[in-house]
Each structure stands twice: as structure tokens, then as C-alpha cells.
Coordinates of C-alpha atoms in Angstrom, one line a residue:
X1 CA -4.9 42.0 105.7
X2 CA -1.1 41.7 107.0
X3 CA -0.4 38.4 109.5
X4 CA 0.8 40.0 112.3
X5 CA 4.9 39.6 111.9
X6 CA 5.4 40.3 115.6
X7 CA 3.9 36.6 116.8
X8 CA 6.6 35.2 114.7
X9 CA 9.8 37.5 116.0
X10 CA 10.6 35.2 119.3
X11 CA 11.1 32.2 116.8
X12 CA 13.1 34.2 114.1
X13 CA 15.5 35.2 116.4
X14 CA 16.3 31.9 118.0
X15 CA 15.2 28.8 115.3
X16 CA 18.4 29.6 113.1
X17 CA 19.9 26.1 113.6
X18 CA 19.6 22.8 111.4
X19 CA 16.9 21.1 112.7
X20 CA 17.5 18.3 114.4
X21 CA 21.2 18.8 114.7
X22 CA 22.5 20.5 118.3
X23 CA 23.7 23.9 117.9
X24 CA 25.1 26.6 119.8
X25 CA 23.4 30.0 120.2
X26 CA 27.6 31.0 121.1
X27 CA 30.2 29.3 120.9
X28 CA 31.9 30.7 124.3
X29 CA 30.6 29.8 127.7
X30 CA 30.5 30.9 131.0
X31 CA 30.7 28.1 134.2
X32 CA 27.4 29.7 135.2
X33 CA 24.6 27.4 135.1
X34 CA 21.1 28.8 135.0
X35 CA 17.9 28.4 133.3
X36 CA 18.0 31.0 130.1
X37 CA 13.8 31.6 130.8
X38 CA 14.9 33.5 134.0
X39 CA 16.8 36.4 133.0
X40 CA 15.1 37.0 129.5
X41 CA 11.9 36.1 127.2
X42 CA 12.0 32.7 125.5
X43 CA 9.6 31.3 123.3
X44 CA 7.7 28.3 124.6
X45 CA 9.3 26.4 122.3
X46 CA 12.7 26.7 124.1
X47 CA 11.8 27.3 127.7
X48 CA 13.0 25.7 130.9
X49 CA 16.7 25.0 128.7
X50 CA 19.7 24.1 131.0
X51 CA 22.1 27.1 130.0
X52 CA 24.9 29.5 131.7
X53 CA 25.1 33.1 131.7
X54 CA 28.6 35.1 131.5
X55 CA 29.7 38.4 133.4
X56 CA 27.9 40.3 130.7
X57 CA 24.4 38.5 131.7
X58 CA 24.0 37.2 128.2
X59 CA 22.4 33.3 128.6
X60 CA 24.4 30.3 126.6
X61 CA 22.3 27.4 126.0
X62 CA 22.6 24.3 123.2
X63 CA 19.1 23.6 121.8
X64 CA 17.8 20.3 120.2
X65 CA 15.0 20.9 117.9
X66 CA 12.8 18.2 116.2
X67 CA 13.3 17.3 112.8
X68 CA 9.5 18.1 111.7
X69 CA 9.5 21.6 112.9
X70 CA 8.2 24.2 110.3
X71 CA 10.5 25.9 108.4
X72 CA 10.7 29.6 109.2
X73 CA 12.0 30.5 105.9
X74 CA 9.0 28.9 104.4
X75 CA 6.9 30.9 106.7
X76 CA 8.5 34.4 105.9
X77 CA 8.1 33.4 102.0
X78 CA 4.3 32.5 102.4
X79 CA 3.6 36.0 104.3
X80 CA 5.8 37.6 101.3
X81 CA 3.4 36.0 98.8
X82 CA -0.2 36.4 100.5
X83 CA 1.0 40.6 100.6
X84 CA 1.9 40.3 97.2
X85 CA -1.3 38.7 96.6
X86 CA -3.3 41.2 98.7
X87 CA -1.9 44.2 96.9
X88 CA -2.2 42.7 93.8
X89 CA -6.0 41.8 94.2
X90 CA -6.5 45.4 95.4
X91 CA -5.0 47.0 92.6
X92 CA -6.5 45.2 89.9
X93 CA -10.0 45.7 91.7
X94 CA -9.9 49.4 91.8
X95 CA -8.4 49.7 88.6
X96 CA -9.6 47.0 86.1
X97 CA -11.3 43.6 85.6
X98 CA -8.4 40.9 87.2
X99 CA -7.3 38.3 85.7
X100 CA -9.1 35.9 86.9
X101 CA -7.4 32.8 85.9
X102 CA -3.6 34.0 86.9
X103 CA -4.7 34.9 90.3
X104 CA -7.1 31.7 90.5
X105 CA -3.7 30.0 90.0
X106 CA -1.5 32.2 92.7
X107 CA -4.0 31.6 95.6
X108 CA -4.3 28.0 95.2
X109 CA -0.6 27.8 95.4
X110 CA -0.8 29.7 98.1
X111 CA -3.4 27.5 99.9
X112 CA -1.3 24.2 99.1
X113 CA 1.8 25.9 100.7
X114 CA -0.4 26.7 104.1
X115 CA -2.0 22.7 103.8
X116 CA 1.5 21.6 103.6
X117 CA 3.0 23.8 106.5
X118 CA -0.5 22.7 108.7
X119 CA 0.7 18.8 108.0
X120 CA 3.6 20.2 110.3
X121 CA 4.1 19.9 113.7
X122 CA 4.5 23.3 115.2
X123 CA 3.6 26.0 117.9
X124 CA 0.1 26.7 118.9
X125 CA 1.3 30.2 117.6
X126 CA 2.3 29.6 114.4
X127 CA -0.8 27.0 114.1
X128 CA -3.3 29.9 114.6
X129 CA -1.1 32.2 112.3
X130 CA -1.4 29.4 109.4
X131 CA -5.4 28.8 110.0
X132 CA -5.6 32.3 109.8
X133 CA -3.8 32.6 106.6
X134 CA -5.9 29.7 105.4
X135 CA -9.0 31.6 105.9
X136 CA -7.9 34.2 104.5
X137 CA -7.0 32.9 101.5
X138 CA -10.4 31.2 101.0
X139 CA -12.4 34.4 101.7
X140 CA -10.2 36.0 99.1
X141 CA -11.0 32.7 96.5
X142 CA -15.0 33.3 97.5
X143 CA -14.8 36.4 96.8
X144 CA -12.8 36.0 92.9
X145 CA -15.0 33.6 92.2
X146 CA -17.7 35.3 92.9
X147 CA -16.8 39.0 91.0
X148 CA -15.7 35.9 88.0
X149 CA -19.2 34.8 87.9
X150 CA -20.4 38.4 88.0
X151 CA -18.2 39.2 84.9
X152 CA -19.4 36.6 82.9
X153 CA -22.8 37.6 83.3
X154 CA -22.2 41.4 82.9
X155 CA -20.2 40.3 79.4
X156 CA -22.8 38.0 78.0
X157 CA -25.6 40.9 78.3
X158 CA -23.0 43.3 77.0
X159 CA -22.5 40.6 73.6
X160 CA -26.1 40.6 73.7
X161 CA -26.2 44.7 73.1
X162 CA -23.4 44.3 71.1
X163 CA -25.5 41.8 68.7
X164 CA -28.2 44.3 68.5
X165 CA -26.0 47.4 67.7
X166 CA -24.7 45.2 64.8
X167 CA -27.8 44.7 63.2
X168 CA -29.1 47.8 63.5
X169 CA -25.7 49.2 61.8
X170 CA -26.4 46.2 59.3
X171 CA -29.8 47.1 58.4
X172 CA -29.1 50.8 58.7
X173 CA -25.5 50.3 56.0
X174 CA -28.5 48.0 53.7
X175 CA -30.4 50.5 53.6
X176 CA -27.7 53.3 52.5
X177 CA -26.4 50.9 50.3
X178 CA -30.0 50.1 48.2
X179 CA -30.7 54.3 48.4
X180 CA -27.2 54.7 46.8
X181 CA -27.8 51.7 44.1
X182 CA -30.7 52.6 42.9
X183 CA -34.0 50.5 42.7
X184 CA -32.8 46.7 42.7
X185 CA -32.2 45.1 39.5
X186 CA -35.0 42.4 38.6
X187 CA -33.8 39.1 38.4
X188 CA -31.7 38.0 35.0
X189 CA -32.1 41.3 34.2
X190 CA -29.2 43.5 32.4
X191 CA -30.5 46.8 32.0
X192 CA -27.7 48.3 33.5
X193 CA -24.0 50.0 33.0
X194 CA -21.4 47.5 34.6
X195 CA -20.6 46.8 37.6
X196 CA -20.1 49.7 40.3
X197 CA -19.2 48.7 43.5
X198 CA -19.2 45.7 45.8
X199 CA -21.1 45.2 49.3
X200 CA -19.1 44.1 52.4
X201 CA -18.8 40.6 52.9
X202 CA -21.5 38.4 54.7
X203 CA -20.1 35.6 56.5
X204 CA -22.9 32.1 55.9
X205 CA -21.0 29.8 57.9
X206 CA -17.8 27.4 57.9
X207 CA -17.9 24.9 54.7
X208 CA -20.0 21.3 56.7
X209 CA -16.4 19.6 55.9
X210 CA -14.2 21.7 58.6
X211 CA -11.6 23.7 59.0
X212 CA -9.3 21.8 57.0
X213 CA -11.2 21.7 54.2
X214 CA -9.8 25.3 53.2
X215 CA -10.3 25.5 49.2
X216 CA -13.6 25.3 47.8
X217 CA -16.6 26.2 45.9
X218 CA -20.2 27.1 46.7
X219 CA -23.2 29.1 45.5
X220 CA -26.9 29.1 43.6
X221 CA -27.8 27.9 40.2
X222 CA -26.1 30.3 37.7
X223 CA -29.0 30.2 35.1
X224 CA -31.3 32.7 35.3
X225 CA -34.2 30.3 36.0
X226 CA -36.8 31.7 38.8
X227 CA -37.8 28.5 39.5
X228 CA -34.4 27.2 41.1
X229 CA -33.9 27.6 44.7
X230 CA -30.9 25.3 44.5
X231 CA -27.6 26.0 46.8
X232 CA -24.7 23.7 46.5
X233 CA -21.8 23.3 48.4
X234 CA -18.6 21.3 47.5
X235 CA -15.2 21.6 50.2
X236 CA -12.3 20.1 48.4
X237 CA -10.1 17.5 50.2
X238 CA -7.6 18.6 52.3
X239 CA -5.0 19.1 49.7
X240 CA -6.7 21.5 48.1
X241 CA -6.8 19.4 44.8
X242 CA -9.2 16.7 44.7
X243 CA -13.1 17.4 44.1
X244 CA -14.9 14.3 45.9
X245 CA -17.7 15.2 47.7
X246 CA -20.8 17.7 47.5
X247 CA -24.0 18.5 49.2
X248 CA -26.9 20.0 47.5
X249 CA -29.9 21.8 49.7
X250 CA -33.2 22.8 48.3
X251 CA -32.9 26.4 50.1
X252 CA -31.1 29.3 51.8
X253 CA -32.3 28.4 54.8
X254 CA -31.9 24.7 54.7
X255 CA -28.0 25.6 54.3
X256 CA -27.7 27.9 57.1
X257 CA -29.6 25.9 59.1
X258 CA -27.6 22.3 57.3
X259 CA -30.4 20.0 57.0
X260 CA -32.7 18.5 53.9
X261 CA -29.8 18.5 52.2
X262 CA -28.4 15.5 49.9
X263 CA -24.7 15.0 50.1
X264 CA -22.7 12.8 46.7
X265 CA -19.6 11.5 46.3
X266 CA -18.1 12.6 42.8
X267 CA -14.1 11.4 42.8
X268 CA -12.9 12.5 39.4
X269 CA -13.1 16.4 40.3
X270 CA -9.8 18.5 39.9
X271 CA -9.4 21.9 41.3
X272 CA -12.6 24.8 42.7
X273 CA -13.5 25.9 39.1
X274 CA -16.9 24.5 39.4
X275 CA -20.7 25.7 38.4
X276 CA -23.5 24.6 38.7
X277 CA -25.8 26.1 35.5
X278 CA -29.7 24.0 34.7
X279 CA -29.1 21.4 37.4
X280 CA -26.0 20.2 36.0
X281 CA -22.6 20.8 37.6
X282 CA -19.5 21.3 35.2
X283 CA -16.1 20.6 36.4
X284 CA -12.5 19.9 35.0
X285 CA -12.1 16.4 34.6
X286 CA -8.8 15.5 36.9
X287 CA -5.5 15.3 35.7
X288 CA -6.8 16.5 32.0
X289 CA -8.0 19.1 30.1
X290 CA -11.1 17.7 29.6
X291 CA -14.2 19.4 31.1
X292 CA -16.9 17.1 32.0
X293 CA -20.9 17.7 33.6
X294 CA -22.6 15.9 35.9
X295 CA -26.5 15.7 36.1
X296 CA -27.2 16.8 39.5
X297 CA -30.6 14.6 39.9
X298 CA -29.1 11.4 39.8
X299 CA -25.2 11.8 40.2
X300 CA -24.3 10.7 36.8
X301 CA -21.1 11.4 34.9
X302 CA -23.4 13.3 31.2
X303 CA -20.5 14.5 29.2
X304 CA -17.2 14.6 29.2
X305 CA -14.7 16.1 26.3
X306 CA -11.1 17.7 26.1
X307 CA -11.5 21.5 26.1
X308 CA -8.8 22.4 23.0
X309 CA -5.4 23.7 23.7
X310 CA -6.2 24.8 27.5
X311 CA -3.1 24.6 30.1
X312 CA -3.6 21.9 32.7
X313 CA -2.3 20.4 36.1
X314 CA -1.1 23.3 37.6
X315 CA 0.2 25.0 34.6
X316 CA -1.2 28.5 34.4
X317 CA -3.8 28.7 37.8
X318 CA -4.7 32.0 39.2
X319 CA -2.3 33.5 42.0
X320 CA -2.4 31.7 45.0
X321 CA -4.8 29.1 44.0
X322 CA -3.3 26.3 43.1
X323 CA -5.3 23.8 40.6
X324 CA -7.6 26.2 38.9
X325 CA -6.4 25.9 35.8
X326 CA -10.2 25.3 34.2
X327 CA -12.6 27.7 35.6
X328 CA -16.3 27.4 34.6
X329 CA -19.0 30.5 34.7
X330 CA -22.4 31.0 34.6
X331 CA -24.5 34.5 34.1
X332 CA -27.3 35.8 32.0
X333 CA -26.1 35.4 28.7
X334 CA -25.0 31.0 29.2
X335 CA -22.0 29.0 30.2
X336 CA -18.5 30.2 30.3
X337 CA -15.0 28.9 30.6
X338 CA -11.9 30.9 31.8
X339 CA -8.6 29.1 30.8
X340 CA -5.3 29.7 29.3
X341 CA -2.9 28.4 26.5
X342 CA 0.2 28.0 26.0
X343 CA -0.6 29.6 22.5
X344 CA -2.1 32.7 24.5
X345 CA 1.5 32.8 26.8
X346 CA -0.7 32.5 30.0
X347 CA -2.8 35.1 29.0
X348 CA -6.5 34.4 29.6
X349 CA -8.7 32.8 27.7
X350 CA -12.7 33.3 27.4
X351 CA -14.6 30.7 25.8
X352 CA -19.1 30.5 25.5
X353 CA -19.5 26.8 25.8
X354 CA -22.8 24.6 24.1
X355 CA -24.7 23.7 27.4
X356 CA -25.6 20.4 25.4
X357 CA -22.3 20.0 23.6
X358 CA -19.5 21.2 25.7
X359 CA -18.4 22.5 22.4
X360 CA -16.8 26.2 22.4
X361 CA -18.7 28.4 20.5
X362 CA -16.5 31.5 20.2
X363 CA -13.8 32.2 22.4
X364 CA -11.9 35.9 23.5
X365 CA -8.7 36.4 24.1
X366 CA -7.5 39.4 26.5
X367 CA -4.6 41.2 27.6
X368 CA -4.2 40.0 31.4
X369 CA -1.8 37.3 32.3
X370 CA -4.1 34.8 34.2
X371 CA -1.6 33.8 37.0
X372 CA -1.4 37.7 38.0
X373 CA -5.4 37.8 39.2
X374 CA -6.6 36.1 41.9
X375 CA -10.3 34.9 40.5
X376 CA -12.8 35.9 37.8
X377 CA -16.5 35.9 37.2
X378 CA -18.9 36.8 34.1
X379 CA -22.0 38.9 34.6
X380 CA -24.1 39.5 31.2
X381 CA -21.3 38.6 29.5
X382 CA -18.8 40.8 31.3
X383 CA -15.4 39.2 32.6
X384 CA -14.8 40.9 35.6
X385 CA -10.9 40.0 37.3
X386 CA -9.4 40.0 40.7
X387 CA -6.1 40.8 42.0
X388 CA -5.0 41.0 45.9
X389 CA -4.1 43.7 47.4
X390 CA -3.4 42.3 50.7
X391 CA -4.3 40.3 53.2
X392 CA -7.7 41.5 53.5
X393 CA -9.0 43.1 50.4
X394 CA -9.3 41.9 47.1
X395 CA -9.5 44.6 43.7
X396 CA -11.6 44.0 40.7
X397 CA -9.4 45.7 38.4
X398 CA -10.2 44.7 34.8
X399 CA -13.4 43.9 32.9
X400 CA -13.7 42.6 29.2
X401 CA -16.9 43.0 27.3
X402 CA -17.2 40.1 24.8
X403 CA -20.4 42.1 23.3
X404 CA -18.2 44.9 22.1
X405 CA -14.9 43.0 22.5
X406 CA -13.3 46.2 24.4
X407 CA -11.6 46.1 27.7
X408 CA -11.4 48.6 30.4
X409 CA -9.8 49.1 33.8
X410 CA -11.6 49.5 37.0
X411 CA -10.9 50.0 40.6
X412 CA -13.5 48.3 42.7
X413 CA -11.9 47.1 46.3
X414 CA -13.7 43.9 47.5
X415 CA -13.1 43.1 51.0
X416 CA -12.3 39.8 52.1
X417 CA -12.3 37.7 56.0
X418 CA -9.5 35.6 55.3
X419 CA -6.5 35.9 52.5
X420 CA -7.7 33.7 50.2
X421 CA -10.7 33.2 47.5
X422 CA -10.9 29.8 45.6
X423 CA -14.1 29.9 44.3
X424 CA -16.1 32.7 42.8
X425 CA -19.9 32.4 41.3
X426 CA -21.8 34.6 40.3
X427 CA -25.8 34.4 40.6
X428 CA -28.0 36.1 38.1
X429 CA -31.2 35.4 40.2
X430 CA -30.4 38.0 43.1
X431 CA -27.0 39.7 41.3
X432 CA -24.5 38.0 44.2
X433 CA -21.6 36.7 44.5
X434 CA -20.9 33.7 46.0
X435 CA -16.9 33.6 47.3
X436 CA -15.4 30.3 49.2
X437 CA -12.9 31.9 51.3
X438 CA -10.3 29.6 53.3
X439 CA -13.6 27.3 54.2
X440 CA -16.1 29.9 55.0
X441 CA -18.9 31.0 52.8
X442 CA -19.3 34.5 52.5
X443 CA -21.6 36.5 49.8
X444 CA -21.4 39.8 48.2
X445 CA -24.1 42.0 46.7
X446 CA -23.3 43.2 43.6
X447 CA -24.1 47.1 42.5
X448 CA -24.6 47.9 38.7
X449 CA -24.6 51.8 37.5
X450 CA -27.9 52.5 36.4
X451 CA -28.6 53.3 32.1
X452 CA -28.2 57.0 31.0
X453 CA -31.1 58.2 30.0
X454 CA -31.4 59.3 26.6
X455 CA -32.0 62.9 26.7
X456 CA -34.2 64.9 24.3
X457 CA -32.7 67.8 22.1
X458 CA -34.2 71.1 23.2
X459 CA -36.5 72.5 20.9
X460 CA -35.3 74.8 18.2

């Protein structure tokens, strides 16, 4: 609603002097002397002034007016606003949800401005003008708050549908995906043709270190042992270097739901090329290029030994991840090693490791300059790389068969939440892989072309 302008017309016209100072109306006056209130409407304010009127009837009188009158200029800009408000409030009521906050902020200003005017002595005029404004104001408040509350409640059952519709398109895109990949794979198992095609991404939860805790490792006991249950998480400091700390938890759902777990201190850990394969957890020793194990049951540093001719401190780590020179790997056929050497020109390097020993039993070389991919994983004895192909999606590329020693090119997009994966693993048990992206852990499922059959020759 529009304050009524014509209450305030009377006072327009005649309050345009300094308050407190005398001014004249007109500068020119007449000898006539006669009160102004007889010959033409004044407001109360100014009635009953001594004045003089000239041949042409108009009144000349000098006013005094008191220093805590209430600015009319003030007055004309608060009408301004509250229409501007009004319309405002209208329009984003008939055409879209308001926003709530701005205009939460507009009509308090609003209502300070009228407090501040009230504080004012003033007409019993512009008094009921201002209470009416004020009223006004705090109906239209009520009301915002009000449609605000209703909002909120409307949008929390609207996330709730929301929620459901996602996991109904979840289970539904599982369900495509296992009638498209054939029966699942038993676990360890390698009856199968190479990989075919990566899942989307399934977001755990945020690494129990924080945001700042950005590179990583996590994932499940890479032997193919069916009595493991194990999941272990380890966050690296917040330089992205240093491996100090990890938690261990007897269960998926004890790390989703973060408790029974045990949580060590390590503090000789370099880089997020970790495993975990039989209980023990191999790592590269820091500063060196010695690759060391730690026995997972009591903390305790088993082995340590220099891994020969492998790049370390920085020298040849995958793109983007810094400190990942040494990068260990379990699957179903034992414990692997990516590195490179100075000998191979960066290339990388692919090395079976003694679990007992740490000694390298026969070692690959391949084709692919290491600090070109992004991350690598075995599976039965397959190197499968990564490279980036932007922000959000990853490209398994490349694979290298140490059974046959023959390398081929593939192009199997991964998609990823954030930009960067530190640490990869790769599970036998349920054929996953477990990515530490920028803190969070997210998991794939992992898709392997099914064996040809071999077909019978037609009889003769």
C-alpha cells in the first residue's frame, strides 16, 4: 500500500528553510500586517504567524522552526523506498521464490529509518503517517518470514524426493550395468579378457583428517584372501609429502560409519604409493629409494631395503602428483612395484617383488614415460595407466601384460569428482578400485570382458 502523499503536501510546500535558522517565505514585503491563517490554508505547524499581505493578496511571514523537526527530505526518501519495496515484494511473489535474505535486509533498514524519524519530534500528522509505515513494514516482515519458513519446508521434502529418485536411478544404472557385464566375477578370480569398462564413481566420504588433508591413499587388503575384511585409510599431511598417520577398520561399514577403528602413527612414510597386501603395509621409505613394510598388527617397522636403480624424491612422479615416485600394487597374481630409472629415461618400470624379501623378482620395462600418466594399478598381472583428460575425467589408455609381455592401447574414460587422484588400489576380493581423490574416497567397479568360448568345428 502507498502512504497517502497528500497528508504531507501542506508541509512540503512551506518547511523548505534550515531548521532553526529564520527564513523568509519572500524576500519583499508589504506594510500590511495580518495573520497568514486568514486568507489561505496553513498547516498547524505554522498557524496563527504574525505576517503581511501585499496588493496581490499573497501573505509574507518569517517562520522559526525547531531544530529537531523531521526532515522532509528524509520523509520523501523513506516513501520512495517502502514503494520500491512493495513492488519489489510483489513481483518476486507472482513470479518466483524472493530472495529472502536481500529483502530481510531492505525492510529492516527500512524499519530503523521509521524508529529513527519516530525518535523525532513532529506533527500528529506525520506521527500517524510513520506508525503507519511501521506497521506496514512489520506485516510485510510477518509475512517474508513466514513464505521463508514455508520454503524451507517445501525444499527439504523436495531433497527428500530428490534422494529417493537418486537411488532408484542408482539401483536401476546397477542393475544395467551387472546385465551388460555379465555374471560377476568370483572373488580372485581371472577368468576373464581384460578390463572393459569402468563404473561411475561412488563417493564413501571425506578422508577422517579433513579437507586439507588433500593427497592420500585408502582401500581393502590387495591379497586375494576371503578371510580379510580389512579397510585402511592413510591422509597424508598437509604438504602432500609426509606419510604419518593411518587408521585401520575391521569393516565397510565400520569406515562409513568411522568407529572400531585403530588409528597409528607411522613418521617415516614418503609420498601415497602405499598397499596394504597379507596385513602388511608397504611404503617408500622417506627421502630414499628404499621400500620398507610395516606389520599392521603391532605397528612395527619388518623390512626395509633400497629398491635398485629406482628415481627418487620427486624425480620422475606421475603428473600432477607430486612424491609418488615408488608406487606399490597388489592383485591376484602378488606384490608389485611401479617406478622408474634413470637407466629407463623415465619410462616406467614394473617390478614382482618377494612378499618376504622385498627382493625383485623379475622386472618389465614398457614404452610409457611415467610422468605423462596420472596413476596406475595391476589386475592379474595387467598394468593398467591413467592419463587426464580434464578436469573431470580420467582415461585408462594403456595396459601391459607381463604374462605375454605385449602392450596394447585402450580407451576406457574413468570419471572423476575432483581433478586429482593420488592413490589408486586395486582389490581382488570384489574387483574395485579404490581412488583417493583430493581427500575424498570414492570407489569404482571394475568390468572384465568375459572368455571367448572355444567353438567346435562343424562336422565334416
Amino acid at each position: 500500500m502507498q502512504p497517502a502523499l497528500g497528508l504531507w503536501m501542506p508541509l512540503l510546500l512551506l518547511l523548505q528553510v534550515l531548521p532553526g535558522q529564520p527564513q523568509s517565505l519572500k524576500e519583499e514585503s508589504t506594510p500590511s500586517s495580518v495573520n497568514c491563517d486568514q486568507n489561505q490554508p496553513v498547516h498547524e505547524l505554522v498557524k496563527r504567524v504574525p505576517g503581511s499581505v501585499d496588493e496581490d493578496g499573497l501573505c509574507h511571514c518569517v517562520v522559526h522552526l525547531p531544530n529537531n523537526l523531521i526532515p522532509m527530505n528524509q520523509l520523501e526518501q523513506l516513501q520512495s523506498i517502502t514503494q520500491v519495496l512493495m513492488d519489489k515484494y510483489d513481483q518476486e511473489l507472482s513470479r518466483e521464490p524472493p530472495t529472502y535474505n536481500l529483502l530481510c535486509l531492505e525492510l529492516e533498514g527500512a524499519r530503523e529509518l521509521v524508529t529513527q524519524l519516530m525518535a523525532k519530534e513532529g506533527g500528529t500528522e506525520t506521527e500517524d503517517l510513520l506508525s503507519q509505515l511501521q506497521s506496514q513494514i512489520a506485516n510485510a516482515s510477518l509475512t517474508l518470514k513466514f513464505l521463508a519458513d514455508s520454503n524451507q519446508r517445501s525444499l527439504r521434502a523436495y531433497l527428500q524426493e530428490v534422494d529417493i529418485l537418486e537411488g532408484r536411478l542408482s539401483d536401476c544404472e546397477r542393475e544395467k550395468w551387472q546385465e551388460a557385464s555379465g555374471p560377476p566375477l568370483p572373488p580372485g578370480s581371472c577368468a576373464h579378457g581384460g578390463l572393459q569398462k569402468v563404473s561411475r564413481p561412488l563417493v564413501v566420504q571425506l578422508n577422517w583428517r579433513g579437507f586439507s588433508h588433500m593427497a592420500g591413499v585408502w582401500g581393502r587388503d590387495s591379497a586375494p584372501d576371503l578371510d580379510s575384511s580389512l579397510y585402511w585409510v592413510a591422509p597424508l599431511s598437509k604438504d602432500g609429502r609426509y606419510f604419518d598417520y593411518y587408521r585401520l577398520y575391521k569393516s565397510y561399514d565400520d569406515l562409513v560409519l568411522m568407529k572400531n577403528y585403530v588409528e597409528r602413527a607411522m613418521g617415516y612414510g614418503d609420498g601415497s604409493g602405499n598397499t596394504v597386501y597379507e596385513n602388511f603395509m608397504y611404503f617408500n621409505y622417506y627421502g630414499t629409494r628404499d621400500i620398507a613394510k610395516v606389520n599392521l598388527s603391532s605397528n612395527t617397522l619388518v623390512l626395509r631395503r633400497p629398491l635398485p636403480s629406482a628415481t627418487y624424491n620427486n624425480r620422475f612422479s606421475y603428473a600432477g602428483v607430486s612424491w609418488k615416485d615408488i608406487d606399490f600394487a597388489g592383485d591376484e597374481k602378488g606384490l608389485w612395484v611401479l617406478y622408474a630409472t634413470e637407466e629407463s629415461k623415465g619410462n616406467l618400470v614394473v617390478s614382482r617383488l618377494n612378499t618376504s624379501t622385498l627382493a625383485v623378482e623379475k622386472t618389465w620395462r614398457t614404452s610409457q614415460y611415467k610422468p605423462a600418466m596420472s596413476g596406475a594399478f595391476m589386475a592379474c598381472g595387467v598394468l593398467y595407466a591413467l592419463r587426464p583428460l580434464s578436469t573431470r575425467q580420467e582415461e585408462i589408455f594403456y595396459a601391459f601384460d607381463t604374462t605375454t609381455g605385449r602392450e596394447r592401447r585402450l580407451s576406457i574414460p574413468l570419471d572423476k569428482m575432483l581433478e586429482t587422484l593420488h592413490g589408486i588400489n586395486y582389490s581382488p576380493l570384489d574387483h574395485k578400485l579404490y581412488v583417493y581423490n583430493d581427500g575424498y574416497l570414492i570407489n569404482y567397479d571394475l568390468s572384465f570382458l568375459a572368455l571367448k568360448q572355444k567353438q567346435s568345428k562343424p562336422p565334416a
